[in-house]
Structures are given as C-alpha cells and as structure tokens.
Tab-separated table of C-alpha atoms and ligand atoms in Angstrom:
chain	number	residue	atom	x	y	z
A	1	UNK	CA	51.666	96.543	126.820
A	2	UNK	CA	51.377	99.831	125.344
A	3	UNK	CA	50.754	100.869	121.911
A	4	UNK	CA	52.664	103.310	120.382
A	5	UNK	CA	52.334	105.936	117.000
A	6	UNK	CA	56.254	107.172	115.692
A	7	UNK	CA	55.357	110.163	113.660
A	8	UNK	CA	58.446	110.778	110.986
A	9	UNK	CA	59.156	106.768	111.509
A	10	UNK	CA	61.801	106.573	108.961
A	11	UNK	CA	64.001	109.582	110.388
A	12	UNK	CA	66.839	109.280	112.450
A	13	UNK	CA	64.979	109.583	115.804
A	14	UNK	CA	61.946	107.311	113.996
A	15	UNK	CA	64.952	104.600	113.484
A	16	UNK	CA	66.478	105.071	116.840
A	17	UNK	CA	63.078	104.694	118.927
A	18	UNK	CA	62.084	101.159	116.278
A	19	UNK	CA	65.537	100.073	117.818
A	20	UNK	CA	65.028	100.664	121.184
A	21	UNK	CA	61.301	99.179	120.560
A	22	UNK	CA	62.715	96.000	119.158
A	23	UNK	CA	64.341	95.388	122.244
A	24	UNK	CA	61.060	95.043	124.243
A	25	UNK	CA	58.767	93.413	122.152
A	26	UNK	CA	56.517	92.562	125.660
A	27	UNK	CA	56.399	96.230	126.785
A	28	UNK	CA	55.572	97.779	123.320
A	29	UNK	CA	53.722	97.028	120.240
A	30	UNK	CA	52.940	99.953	117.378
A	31	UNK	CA	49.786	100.985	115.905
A	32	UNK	CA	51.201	103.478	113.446
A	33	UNK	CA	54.225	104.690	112.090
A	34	UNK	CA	54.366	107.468	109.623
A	35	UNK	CA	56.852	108.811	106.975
A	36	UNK	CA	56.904	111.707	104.049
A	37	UNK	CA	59.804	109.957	101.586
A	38	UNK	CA	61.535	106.903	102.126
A	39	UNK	CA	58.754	104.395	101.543
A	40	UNK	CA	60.818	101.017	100.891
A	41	UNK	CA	62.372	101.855	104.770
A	42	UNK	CA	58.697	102.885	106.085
A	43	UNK	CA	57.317	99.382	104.157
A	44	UNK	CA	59.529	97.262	105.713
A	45	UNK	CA	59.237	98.886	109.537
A	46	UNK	CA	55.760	98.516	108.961
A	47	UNK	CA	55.939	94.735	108.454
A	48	UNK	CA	58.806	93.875	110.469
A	49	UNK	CA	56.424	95.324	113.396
A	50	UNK	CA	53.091	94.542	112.079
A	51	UNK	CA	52.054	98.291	112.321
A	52	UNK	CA	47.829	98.875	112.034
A	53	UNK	CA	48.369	102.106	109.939
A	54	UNK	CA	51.018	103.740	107.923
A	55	UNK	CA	50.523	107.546	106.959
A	56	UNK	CA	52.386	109.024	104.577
A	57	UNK	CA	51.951	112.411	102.116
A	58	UNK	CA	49.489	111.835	99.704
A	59	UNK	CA	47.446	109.581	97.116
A	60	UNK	CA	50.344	108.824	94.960
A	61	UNK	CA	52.997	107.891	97.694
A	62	UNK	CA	50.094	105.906	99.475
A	63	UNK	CA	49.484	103.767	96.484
A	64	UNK	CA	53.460	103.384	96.249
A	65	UNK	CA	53.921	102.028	99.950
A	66	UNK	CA	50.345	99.609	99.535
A	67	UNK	CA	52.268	98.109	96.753
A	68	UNK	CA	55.154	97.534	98.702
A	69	UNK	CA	53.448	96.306	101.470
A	70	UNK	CA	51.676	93.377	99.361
A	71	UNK	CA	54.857	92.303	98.108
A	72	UNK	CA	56.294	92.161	101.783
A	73	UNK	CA	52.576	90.237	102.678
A	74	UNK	CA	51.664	93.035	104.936
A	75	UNK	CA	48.464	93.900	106.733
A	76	UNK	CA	49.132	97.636	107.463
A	77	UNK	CA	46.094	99.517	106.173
A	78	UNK	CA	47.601	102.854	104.299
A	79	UNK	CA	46.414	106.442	105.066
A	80	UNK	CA	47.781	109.674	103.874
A	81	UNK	CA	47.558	113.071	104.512
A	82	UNK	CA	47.481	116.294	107.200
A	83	UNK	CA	44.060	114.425	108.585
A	84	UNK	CA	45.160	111.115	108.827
A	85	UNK	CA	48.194	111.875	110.629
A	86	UNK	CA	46.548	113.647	112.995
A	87	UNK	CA	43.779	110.773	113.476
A	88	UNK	CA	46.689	108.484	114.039
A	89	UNK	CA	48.391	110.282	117.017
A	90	UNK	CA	45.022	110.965	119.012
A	91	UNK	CA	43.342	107.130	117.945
A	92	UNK	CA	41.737	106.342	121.392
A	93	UNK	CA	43.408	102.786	121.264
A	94	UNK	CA	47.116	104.713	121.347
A	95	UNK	CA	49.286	105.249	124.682
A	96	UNK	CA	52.278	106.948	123.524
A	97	UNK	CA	53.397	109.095	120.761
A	98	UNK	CA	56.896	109.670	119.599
A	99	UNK	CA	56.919	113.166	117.852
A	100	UNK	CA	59.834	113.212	115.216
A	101	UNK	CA	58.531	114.629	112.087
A	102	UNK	CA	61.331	117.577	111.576
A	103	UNK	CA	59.540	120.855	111.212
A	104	UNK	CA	56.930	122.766	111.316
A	105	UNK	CA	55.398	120.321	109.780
A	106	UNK	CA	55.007	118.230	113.119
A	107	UNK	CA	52.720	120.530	114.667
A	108	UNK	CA	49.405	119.700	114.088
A	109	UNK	CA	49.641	116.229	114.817
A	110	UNK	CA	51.993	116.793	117.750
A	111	UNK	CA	49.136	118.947	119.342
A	112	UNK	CA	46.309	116.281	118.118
A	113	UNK	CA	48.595	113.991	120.953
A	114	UNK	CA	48.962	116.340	123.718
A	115	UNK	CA	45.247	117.402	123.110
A	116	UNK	CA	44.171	113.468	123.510
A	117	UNK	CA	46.114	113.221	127.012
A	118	UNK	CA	48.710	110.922	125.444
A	119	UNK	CA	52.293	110.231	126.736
A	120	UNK	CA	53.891	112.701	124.265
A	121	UNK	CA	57.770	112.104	123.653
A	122	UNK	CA	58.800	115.175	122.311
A	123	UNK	CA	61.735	115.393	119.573
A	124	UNK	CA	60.129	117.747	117.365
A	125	UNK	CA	61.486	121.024	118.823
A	126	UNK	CA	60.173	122.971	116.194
A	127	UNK	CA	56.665	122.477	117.112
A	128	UNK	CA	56.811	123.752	120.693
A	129	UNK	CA	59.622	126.858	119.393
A	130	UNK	CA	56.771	127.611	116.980
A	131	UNK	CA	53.816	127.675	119.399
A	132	UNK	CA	55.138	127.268	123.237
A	133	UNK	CA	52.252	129.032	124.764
A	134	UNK	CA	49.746	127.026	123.011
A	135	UNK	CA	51.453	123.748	123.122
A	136	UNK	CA	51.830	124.235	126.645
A	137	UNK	CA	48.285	124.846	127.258
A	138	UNK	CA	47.007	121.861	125.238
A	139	UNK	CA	48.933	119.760	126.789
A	140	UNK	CA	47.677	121.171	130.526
A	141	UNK	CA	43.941	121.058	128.856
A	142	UNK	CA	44.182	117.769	127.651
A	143	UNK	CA	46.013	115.892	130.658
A	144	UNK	CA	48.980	114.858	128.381
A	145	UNK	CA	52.589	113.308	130.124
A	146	UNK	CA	55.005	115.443	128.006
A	147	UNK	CA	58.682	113.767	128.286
A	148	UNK	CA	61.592	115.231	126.293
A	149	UNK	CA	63.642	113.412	123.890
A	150	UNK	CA	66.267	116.189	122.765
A	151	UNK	CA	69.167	115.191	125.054
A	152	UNK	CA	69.868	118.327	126.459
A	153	UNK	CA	66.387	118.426	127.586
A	154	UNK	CA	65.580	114.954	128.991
A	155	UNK	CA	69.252	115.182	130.777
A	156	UNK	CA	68.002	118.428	132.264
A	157	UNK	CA	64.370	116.388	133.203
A	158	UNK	CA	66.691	113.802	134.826
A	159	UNK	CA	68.363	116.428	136.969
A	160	UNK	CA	65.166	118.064	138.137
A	161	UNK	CA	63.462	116.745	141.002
A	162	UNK	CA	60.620	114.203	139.990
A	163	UNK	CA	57.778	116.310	141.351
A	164	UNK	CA	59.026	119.498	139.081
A	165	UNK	CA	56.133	121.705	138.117
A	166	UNK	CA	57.462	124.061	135.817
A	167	UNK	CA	58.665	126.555	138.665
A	168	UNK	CA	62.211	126.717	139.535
A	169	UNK	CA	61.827	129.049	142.373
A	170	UNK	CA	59.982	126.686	144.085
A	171	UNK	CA	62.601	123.622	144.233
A	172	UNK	CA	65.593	125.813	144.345
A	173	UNK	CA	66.739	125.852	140.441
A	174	UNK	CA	68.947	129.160	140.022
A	175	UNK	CA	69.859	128.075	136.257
A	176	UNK	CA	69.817	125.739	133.383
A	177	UNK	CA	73.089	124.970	131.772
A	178	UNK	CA	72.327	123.373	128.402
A	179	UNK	CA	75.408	121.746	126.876
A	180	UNK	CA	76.374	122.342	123.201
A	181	UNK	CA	78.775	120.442	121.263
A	182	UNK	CA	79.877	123.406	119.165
A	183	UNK	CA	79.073	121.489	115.617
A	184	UNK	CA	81.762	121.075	112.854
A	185	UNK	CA	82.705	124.536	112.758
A	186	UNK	CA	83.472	125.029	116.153
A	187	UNK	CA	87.498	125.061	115.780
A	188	UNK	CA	87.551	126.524	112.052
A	189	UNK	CA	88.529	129.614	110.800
A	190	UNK	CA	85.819	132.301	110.911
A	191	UNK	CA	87.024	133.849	107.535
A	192	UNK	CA	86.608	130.729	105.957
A	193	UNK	CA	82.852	130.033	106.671
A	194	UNK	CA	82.130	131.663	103.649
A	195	UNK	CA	83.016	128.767	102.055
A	196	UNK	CA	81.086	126.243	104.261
A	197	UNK	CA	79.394	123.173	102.098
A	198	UNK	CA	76.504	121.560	102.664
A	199	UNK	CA	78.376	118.134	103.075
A	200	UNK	CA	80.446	120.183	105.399
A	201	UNK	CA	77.928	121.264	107.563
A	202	UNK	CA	76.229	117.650	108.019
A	203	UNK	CA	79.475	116.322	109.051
A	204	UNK	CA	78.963	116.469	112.801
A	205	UNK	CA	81.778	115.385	115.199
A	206	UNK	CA	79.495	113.884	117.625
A	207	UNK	CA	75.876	112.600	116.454
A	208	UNK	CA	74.635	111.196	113.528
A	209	UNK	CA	71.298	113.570	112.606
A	210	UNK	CA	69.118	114.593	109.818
A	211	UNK	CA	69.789	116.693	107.433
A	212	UNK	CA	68.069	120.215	109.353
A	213	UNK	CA	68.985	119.436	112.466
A	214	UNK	CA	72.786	119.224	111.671
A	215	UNK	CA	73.282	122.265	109.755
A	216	UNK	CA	71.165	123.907	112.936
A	217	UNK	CA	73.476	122.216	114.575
A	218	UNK	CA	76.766	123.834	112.577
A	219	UNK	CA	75.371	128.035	112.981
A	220	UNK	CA	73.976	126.822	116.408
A	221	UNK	CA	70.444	127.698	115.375
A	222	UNK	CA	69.561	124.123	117.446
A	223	UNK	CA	71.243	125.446	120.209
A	224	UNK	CA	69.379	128.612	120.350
A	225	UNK	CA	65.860	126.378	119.158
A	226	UNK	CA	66.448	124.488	122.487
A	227	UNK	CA	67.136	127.268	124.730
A	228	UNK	CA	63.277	128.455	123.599
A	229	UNK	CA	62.264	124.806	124.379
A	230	UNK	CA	63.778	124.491	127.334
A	231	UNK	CA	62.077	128.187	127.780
A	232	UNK	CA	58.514	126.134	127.499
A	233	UNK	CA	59.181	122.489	128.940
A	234	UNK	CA	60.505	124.225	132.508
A	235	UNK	CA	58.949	127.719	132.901
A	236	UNK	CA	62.613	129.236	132.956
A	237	UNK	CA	63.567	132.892	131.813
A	238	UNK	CA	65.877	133.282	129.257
A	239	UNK	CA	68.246	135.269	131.334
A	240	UNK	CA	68.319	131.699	133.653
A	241	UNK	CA	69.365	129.639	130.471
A	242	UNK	CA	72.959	129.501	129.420
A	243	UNK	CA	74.397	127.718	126.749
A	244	UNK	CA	78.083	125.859	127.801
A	245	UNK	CA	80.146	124.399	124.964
A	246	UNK	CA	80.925	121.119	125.802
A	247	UNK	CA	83.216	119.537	122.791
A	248	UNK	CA	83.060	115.728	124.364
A	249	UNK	CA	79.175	115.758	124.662
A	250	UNK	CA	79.541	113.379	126.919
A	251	UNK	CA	77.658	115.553	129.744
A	252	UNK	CA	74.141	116.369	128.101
A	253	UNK	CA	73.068	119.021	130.352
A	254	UNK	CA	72.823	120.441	134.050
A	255	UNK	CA	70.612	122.239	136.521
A	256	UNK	CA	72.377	124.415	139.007
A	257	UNK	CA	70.711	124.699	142.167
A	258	UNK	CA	71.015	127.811	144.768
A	259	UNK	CA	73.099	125.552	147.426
A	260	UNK	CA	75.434	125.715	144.833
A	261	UNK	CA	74.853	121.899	143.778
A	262	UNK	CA	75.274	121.202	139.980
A	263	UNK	CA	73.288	118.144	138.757
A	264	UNK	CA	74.078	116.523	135.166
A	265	UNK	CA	73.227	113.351	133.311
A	266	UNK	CA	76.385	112.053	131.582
A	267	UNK	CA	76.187	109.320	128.630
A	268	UNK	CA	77.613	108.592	125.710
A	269	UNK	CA	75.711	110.216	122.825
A	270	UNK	CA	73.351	108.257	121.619
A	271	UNK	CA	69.484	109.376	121.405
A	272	UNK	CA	68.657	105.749	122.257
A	273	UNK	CA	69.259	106.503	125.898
A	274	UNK	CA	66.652	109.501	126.345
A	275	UNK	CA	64.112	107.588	123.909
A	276	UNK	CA	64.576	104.584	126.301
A	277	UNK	CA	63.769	106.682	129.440
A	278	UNK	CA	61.094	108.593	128.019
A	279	UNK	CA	59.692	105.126	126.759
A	280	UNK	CA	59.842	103.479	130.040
A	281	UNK	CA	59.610	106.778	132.219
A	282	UNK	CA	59.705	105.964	135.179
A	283	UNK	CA	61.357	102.765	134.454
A	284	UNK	CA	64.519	102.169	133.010
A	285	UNK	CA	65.091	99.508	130.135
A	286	UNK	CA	68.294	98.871	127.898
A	287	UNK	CA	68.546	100.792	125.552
A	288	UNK	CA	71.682	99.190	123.466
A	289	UNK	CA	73.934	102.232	124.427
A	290	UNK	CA	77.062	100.728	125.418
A	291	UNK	CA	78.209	101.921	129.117
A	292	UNK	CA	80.356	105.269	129.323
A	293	UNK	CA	84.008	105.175	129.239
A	294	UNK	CA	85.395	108.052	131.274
A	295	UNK	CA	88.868	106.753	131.300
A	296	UNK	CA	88.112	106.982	126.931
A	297	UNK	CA	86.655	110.316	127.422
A	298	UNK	CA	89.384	111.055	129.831
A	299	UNK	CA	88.474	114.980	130.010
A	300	UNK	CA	85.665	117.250	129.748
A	301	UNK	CA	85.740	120.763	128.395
A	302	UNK	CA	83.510	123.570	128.327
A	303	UNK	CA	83.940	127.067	126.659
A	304	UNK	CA	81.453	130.313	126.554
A	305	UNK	CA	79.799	130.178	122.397
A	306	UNK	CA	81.745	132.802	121.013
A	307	UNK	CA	78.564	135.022	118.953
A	308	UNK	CA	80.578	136.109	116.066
A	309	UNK	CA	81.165	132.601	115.106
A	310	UNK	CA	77.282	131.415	115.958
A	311	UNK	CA	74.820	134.211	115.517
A	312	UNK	CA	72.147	132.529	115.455
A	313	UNK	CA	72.257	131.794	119.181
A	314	UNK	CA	71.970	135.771	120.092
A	315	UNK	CA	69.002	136.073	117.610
A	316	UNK	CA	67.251	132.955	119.435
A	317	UNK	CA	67.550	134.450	122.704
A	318	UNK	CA	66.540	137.841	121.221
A	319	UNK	CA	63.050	136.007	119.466
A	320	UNK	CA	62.514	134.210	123.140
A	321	UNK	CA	62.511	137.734	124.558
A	322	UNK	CA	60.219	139.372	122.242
A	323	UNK	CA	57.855	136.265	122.227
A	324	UNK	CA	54.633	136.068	120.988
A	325	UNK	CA	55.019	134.948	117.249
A	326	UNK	CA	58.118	136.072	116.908
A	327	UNK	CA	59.638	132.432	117.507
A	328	UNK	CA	57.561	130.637	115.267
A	329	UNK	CA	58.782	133.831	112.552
A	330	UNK	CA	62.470	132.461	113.386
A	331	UNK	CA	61.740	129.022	113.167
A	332	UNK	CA	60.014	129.731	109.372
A	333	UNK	CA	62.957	131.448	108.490
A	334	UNK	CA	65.686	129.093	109.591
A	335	UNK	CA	63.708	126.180	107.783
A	336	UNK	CA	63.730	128.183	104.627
A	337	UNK	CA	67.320	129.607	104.869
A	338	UNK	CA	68.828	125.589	105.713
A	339	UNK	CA	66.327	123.855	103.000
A	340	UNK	CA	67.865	126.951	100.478
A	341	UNK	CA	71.212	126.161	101.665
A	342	UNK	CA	71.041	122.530	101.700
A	343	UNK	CA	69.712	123.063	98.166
A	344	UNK	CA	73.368	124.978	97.243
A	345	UNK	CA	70.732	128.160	96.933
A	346	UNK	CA	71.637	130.044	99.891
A	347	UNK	CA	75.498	130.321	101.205
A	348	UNK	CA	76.127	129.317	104.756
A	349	UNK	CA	76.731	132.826	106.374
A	350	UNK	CA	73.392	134.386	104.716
A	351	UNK	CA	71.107	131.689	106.337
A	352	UNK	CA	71.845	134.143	109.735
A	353	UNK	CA	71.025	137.128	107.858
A	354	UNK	CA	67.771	135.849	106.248
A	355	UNK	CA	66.361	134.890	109.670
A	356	UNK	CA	67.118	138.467	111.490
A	357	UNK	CA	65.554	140.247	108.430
A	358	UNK	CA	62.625	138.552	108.916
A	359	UNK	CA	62.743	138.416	112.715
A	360	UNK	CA	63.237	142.268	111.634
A	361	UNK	CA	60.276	142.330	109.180
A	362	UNK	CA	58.331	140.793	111.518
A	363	UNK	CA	58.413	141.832	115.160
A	364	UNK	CA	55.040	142.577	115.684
A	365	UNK	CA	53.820	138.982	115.368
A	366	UNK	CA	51.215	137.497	117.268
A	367	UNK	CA	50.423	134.171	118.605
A	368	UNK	CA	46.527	134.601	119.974
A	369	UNK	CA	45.936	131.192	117.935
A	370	UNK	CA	46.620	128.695	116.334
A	371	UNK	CA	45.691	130.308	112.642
A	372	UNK	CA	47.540	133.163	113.621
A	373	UNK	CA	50.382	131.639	114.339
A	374	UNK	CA	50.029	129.220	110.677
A	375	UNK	CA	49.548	132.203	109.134
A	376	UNK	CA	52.916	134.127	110.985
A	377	UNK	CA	54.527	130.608	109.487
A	378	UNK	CA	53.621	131.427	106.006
A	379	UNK	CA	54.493	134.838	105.790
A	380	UNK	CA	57.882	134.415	107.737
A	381	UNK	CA	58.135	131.272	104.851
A	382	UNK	CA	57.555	133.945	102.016
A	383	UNK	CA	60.019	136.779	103.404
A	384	UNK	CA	62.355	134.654	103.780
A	385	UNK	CA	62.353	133.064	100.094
A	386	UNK	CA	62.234	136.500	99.108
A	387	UNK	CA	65.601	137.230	101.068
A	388	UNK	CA	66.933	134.137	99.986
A	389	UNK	CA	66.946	135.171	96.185
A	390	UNK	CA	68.391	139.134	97.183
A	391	UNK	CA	70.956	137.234	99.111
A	392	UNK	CA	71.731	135.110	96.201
A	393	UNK	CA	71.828	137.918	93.561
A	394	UNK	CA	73.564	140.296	95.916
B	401	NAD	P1	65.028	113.329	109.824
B	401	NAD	O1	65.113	114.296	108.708
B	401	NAD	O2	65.997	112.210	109.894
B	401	NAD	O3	63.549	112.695	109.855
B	401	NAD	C1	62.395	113.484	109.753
B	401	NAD	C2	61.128	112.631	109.677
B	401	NAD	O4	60.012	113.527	109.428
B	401	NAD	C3	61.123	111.622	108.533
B	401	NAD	O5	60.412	110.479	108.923
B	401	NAD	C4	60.364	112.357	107.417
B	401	NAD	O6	59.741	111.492	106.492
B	401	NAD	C5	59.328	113.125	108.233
B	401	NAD	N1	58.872	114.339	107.549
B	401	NAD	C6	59.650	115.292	106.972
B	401	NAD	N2	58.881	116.274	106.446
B	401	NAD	C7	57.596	115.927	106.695
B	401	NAD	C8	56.325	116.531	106.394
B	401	NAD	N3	56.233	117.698	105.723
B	401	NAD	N4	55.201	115.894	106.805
B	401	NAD	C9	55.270	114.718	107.467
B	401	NAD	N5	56.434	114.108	107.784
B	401	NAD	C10	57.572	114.698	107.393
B	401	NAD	O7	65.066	114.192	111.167
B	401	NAD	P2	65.565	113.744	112.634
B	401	NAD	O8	67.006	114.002	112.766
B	401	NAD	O9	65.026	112.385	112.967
B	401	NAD	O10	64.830	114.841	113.527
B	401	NAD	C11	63.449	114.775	113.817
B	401	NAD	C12	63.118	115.807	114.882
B	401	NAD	O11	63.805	115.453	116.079
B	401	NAD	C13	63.595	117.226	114.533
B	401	NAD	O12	62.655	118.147	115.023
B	401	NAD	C14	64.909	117.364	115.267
B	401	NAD	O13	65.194	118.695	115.628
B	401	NAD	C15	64.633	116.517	116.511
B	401	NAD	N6	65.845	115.977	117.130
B	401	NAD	C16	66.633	115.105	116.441
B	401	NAD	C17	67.796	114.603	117.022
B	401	NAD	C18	68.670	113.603	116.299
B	401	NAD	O14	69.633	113.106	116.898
B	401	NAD	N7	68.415	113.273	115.056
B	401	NAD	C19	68.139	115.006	118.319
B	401	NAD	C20	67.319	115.895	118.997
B	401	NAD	C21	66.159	116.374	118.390
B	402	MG	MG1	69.643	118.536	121.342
C-alpha cells in the first residue's frame, strides 16, 4: 500500500491521477490532497478518499473547506499555507507525491518531496524550467525516484533504456524527438492571430488542460517549457532536442538512437496513461484509457514548427542556452503575459514580446540559490507587468 500527497488535487492532472487512484483502492490510499480555489471539488475528493490533510491558501479558504467537510461528515484535518504544503509533501509517513500545482508556485513544495527521497511524479514543469540545476541536485541529495508525467516526457522515459543515467552518450541516444501537437492555431492564418481570444486559445484539438497550460500550449511556450525539461530530466543538449509536429498526438515522443533505431510510445492522449505508469513504475495497472485505434487514427503526420507562427519556441531554446536564471526569468514572464492575457489585458501576439523583453532585461540572471533564483522570479514578475501595461497602451 502506498500513501500518496496530490499537490494542486482539484486540477486537471489532480482529477486525472484521483481517477486512476480510484481504480486501485488496494495499491493506493492518500494522505493529502491540496488545492488553491475550487473547495466544494477539493471537499468532496477529500471525503470520497478519506484524505488525513487538506491544504489549501489561507485562513479564510481553510475555514470555508472545514465547513464543507462537516457537512460531508469528514475527518480530514485542514491546513493552509506555503508551510503546510510543504510539510505535507515531505510527511515521513508519505511514499509518493504527485506534483501538479501549475506554476511557479509548485516549487517549494515540489523540492520539499525530492529533498525527502520521495517517489516524485513530476507534472509541474514549471518548477524544474525555473530551477533545473537545483532541482536536479536535490533530488540526487535527497535519494528521490523522479518519474515524469508530461507525456512527451514519460513517453521519452519509456523509450530509454531502464538503467538510463542521465547520459546519452553512454547508451547510444543521438537525439530526443519531442512531439508537439501544434495547438489550435496550428492551421490558422498568421495575420489573423491578432485577433486570437482567450476562449480561442483554450480550445485545444487534442487534450483537455488547464487554463496556462493550453494557451502555452497555443504560442508553443509548453513546447519550448518541455524542451528545457527534457534539458534537466535526461542530461541532453539543446542542440540534441528537436521539436516534431505531430497533429494526431497519437505518438507522444521518441528517442533516436545512433544505429539509426527510433523508439516511441504511442497512445491515445490521455494523461491517465503516464500517471498510471509513473504510479505503478515499474508495474503496469489500468489506467481506464481505452486501447489505441490505429485503423481510427489511420495516419500520422509530422511537420518542422514553423517560428514565425510560434516564437516562443526559439526564445525557449535561446533561455536553455544562456541558462543560469535566465529560464526561471522566461518562465515569470510567460506566467504573467498568459494570466494578463487570459485576463483580456494582454493581446495574444504581445505575450511573445513581453517574455523576450524581459529575457532581454534580464540576461545576466543567476541561479547560485534558491533565493536568488525567487528573487530572479519576482523581478522577471514585475518587468513583465510593467511591459504588459506599455503593450496595452501602445
Ligand atoms: P490546473 O490549472 O487544472 O490545476 C492547477 C492546480 O494547482 C489546481 O489544483 C490549483 O488549485 C493549484 N494551484 C494553482 N495556483 C496555486 C498556488 N498559487 N498555490 C497552490 N496551488 C495552486 O492545471 P493542470 O492542467 O492540472 O496542470 C498542472 C501542471 O501540470 C502544470 O504545471 C502543467 O504544465 C502540467 N501538465 C499538465 C498537463 C495536462 O494535461 N493538464 C499535461 C502535462 C503537464
Ligand atoms: Mg506535454
């Protein structure tokens, strides 16, 4: 039995992974789950799986989700804050941790996990983007299992040899060919992206997200977010990561080896199947996804990302190669630039511009620590508002 802690439980991945738990009520049970808004959904997860602890933001939403918890006749005992949420994913009596808060945000807890030696299942790209060095140090330090849940990424774990060591010399890996769907925009005028929605934008053709993650998904800023994390989780150089468009999604990624073999883990797209073999790694359980048509699918395409129509993707690989704290700048940017756009602050095309001008702004960034790099965060976070409102006015 192990006992499990779903940081940003009431999210999209947070839902997915209580689905794939509910499946295998012997193998897992949950000691916390966590949430910043939704507290009706996080209340009832909580006593439909008789979670120990909730966490959520503060005093006043804490009081809020104890209420609903005594109507529901729940035991969960209610924390809140930055602390608690940390406390919950390194609790000694805790085996795995599913990191999905989106953001930032999921940082300090995420690294409270790895630090503890925990089986860490990693969704929260931002975190690692934001600190890679570090993260991948505490995670050494501390003796953590680090398994990825993006798709591109666990696909890419399947396809590596089970002994992999972060050292693709060493078992023949040439490249990694991360798979992109090409997002709602892929096949629409460029002219008319000035015009781009918000409702637009979250309308993906292939997976149902969050909010962030589908507008990263729409200028490719995900895309160019996972080539960094892909950077981190398997020690390759940018120059050895290339992004394919791949409109089916139905391949989620591939190594290419130097004998010329290409390896890739096919599915249909559905996170359930890389939180199920993270979960059960290096098991396999059901994970609900029903089996892959290929006669349905019936082809599979794949196009070079055309840069005029996604520039975020150059300015990703450009922030991997300067390093340092210049990703975690990026990442600051980008979540300022979608939150103003997603807000109807900030139009579509600009939320490119305000994350070069501060990738500009700020190019001599460190990353020596931990403060250093909070403190890159927050003055990427300030630039950036301050670009929003000349890009609004201008
Ligand atoms: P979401 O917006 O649906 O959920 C985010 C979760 O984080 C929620 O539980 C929310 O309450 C919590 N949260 C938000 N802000 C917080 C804060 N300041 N402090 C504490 N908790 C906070 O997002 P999602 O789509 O589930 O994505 C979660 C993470 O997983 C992201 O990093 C995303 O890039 C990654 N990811 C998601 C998918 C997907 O299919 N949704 C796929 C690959 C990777
Ligand atoms: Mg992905």
């Amino acid at each position: 039995m192990q006992s499990l802690t779903i940081l940003g439980a009431t999210g999209s991945i947070g839902v997915s992974t209580l689905d794939v738990v509910a499946r295998h009520p012997e193998r897992y049970r949950i000691f916390a789950l966590t949430g910043q808004t939704q507290l009706p959904r996080l209340a009832a997860q909580c006593s439909r799986f008789q979670a120990r602890y909730a966490v959520v933001g503060d005093a006043a939403s804490a009081a809020q989700l104890a209420s609903l918890l005594r109507d529901l006749g729940a035991s969960t005992e209610v924390l809140h804050g930055p602390a608690q949420l940390a406390a919950v994913a390194e609790a000694s009596e805790v085996d795995v941790v599913m990191a999905a808060i989106v953001g930032a945000a999921g940082l300090r807890p995420t690294l409270a996990a790895a630090r503890a030696g925990k089986r860490v299942l990693l969704a929260n790209k931002e975190a690692l983007v934001m600190s890679g060095a570090l993260f991948m140090a505490a995670v050494e330090a501390g003796g953590a299992t680090l398994l990825p849940i993006d798709s591109e990424h666990n696909a890419v774990f399947q396809a590596l040899p089970p002994t992999y060591r972060r050292d693709p010399d060493a078992v023949g890996v040439r490249r990694i060919l991360l798979t992109a769907s090409g997002g709602p925009f892929r096949d629409r005028a460029i002219e008319s992206l000035v015009s781009v929605s918000p409702e637009e934008a979250c309308a993906h053709p292939n997976w149902a997200m969050g909010r962030k993650i589908s507008v990263d998904s729409a200028t490719m800023m995900n895309k160019g977010l996972e080539v960094i994390e892909a950077h981190w989780l398997f020690g390759v150089p940018a120059d050895r990561i290339e992004v394919v468009v791949h409109r089916q999604s139905v391949i989620h990624s591939m190594v290419d080896y130097v004998d010329g073999s290409v390896l890739a883990q096919l599915g249909n797209p559905d996170m359930r199947t890389p939180i199920a073999h993270a979960l059960a790694f290096p098991e396999r359980i059901d994970a609900g996804v029903s089996p892959l048509d290929l006669f349905a699918t019936g082809r599979l395409d794949f196009e070079q990302p055309d840069p005029r129509r996604f520039p975020c993707l150059p300015l990703a690989y450009a922030a991997l190669r300067a390093g340092r704290g210049v990703p975690a700048a990026m990442n600051a940017a980008n979540e300022v630039a979608v939150d103003a756009f997603l807000a109807g602050r900030l139009a579509y095309l600009s939320i490119a511009r305000v994350v070069e001008s501060v990738m500009n702004a700020m190019a001599g960034a460190g990353d020596a620590s931990l403060e250093e790099l909070e403190s890159v965060d927050a003055e990427a976070r300030a630039l950036a508002q301050s670009w929003v409102h000349a890009e609004k006015v201008a």
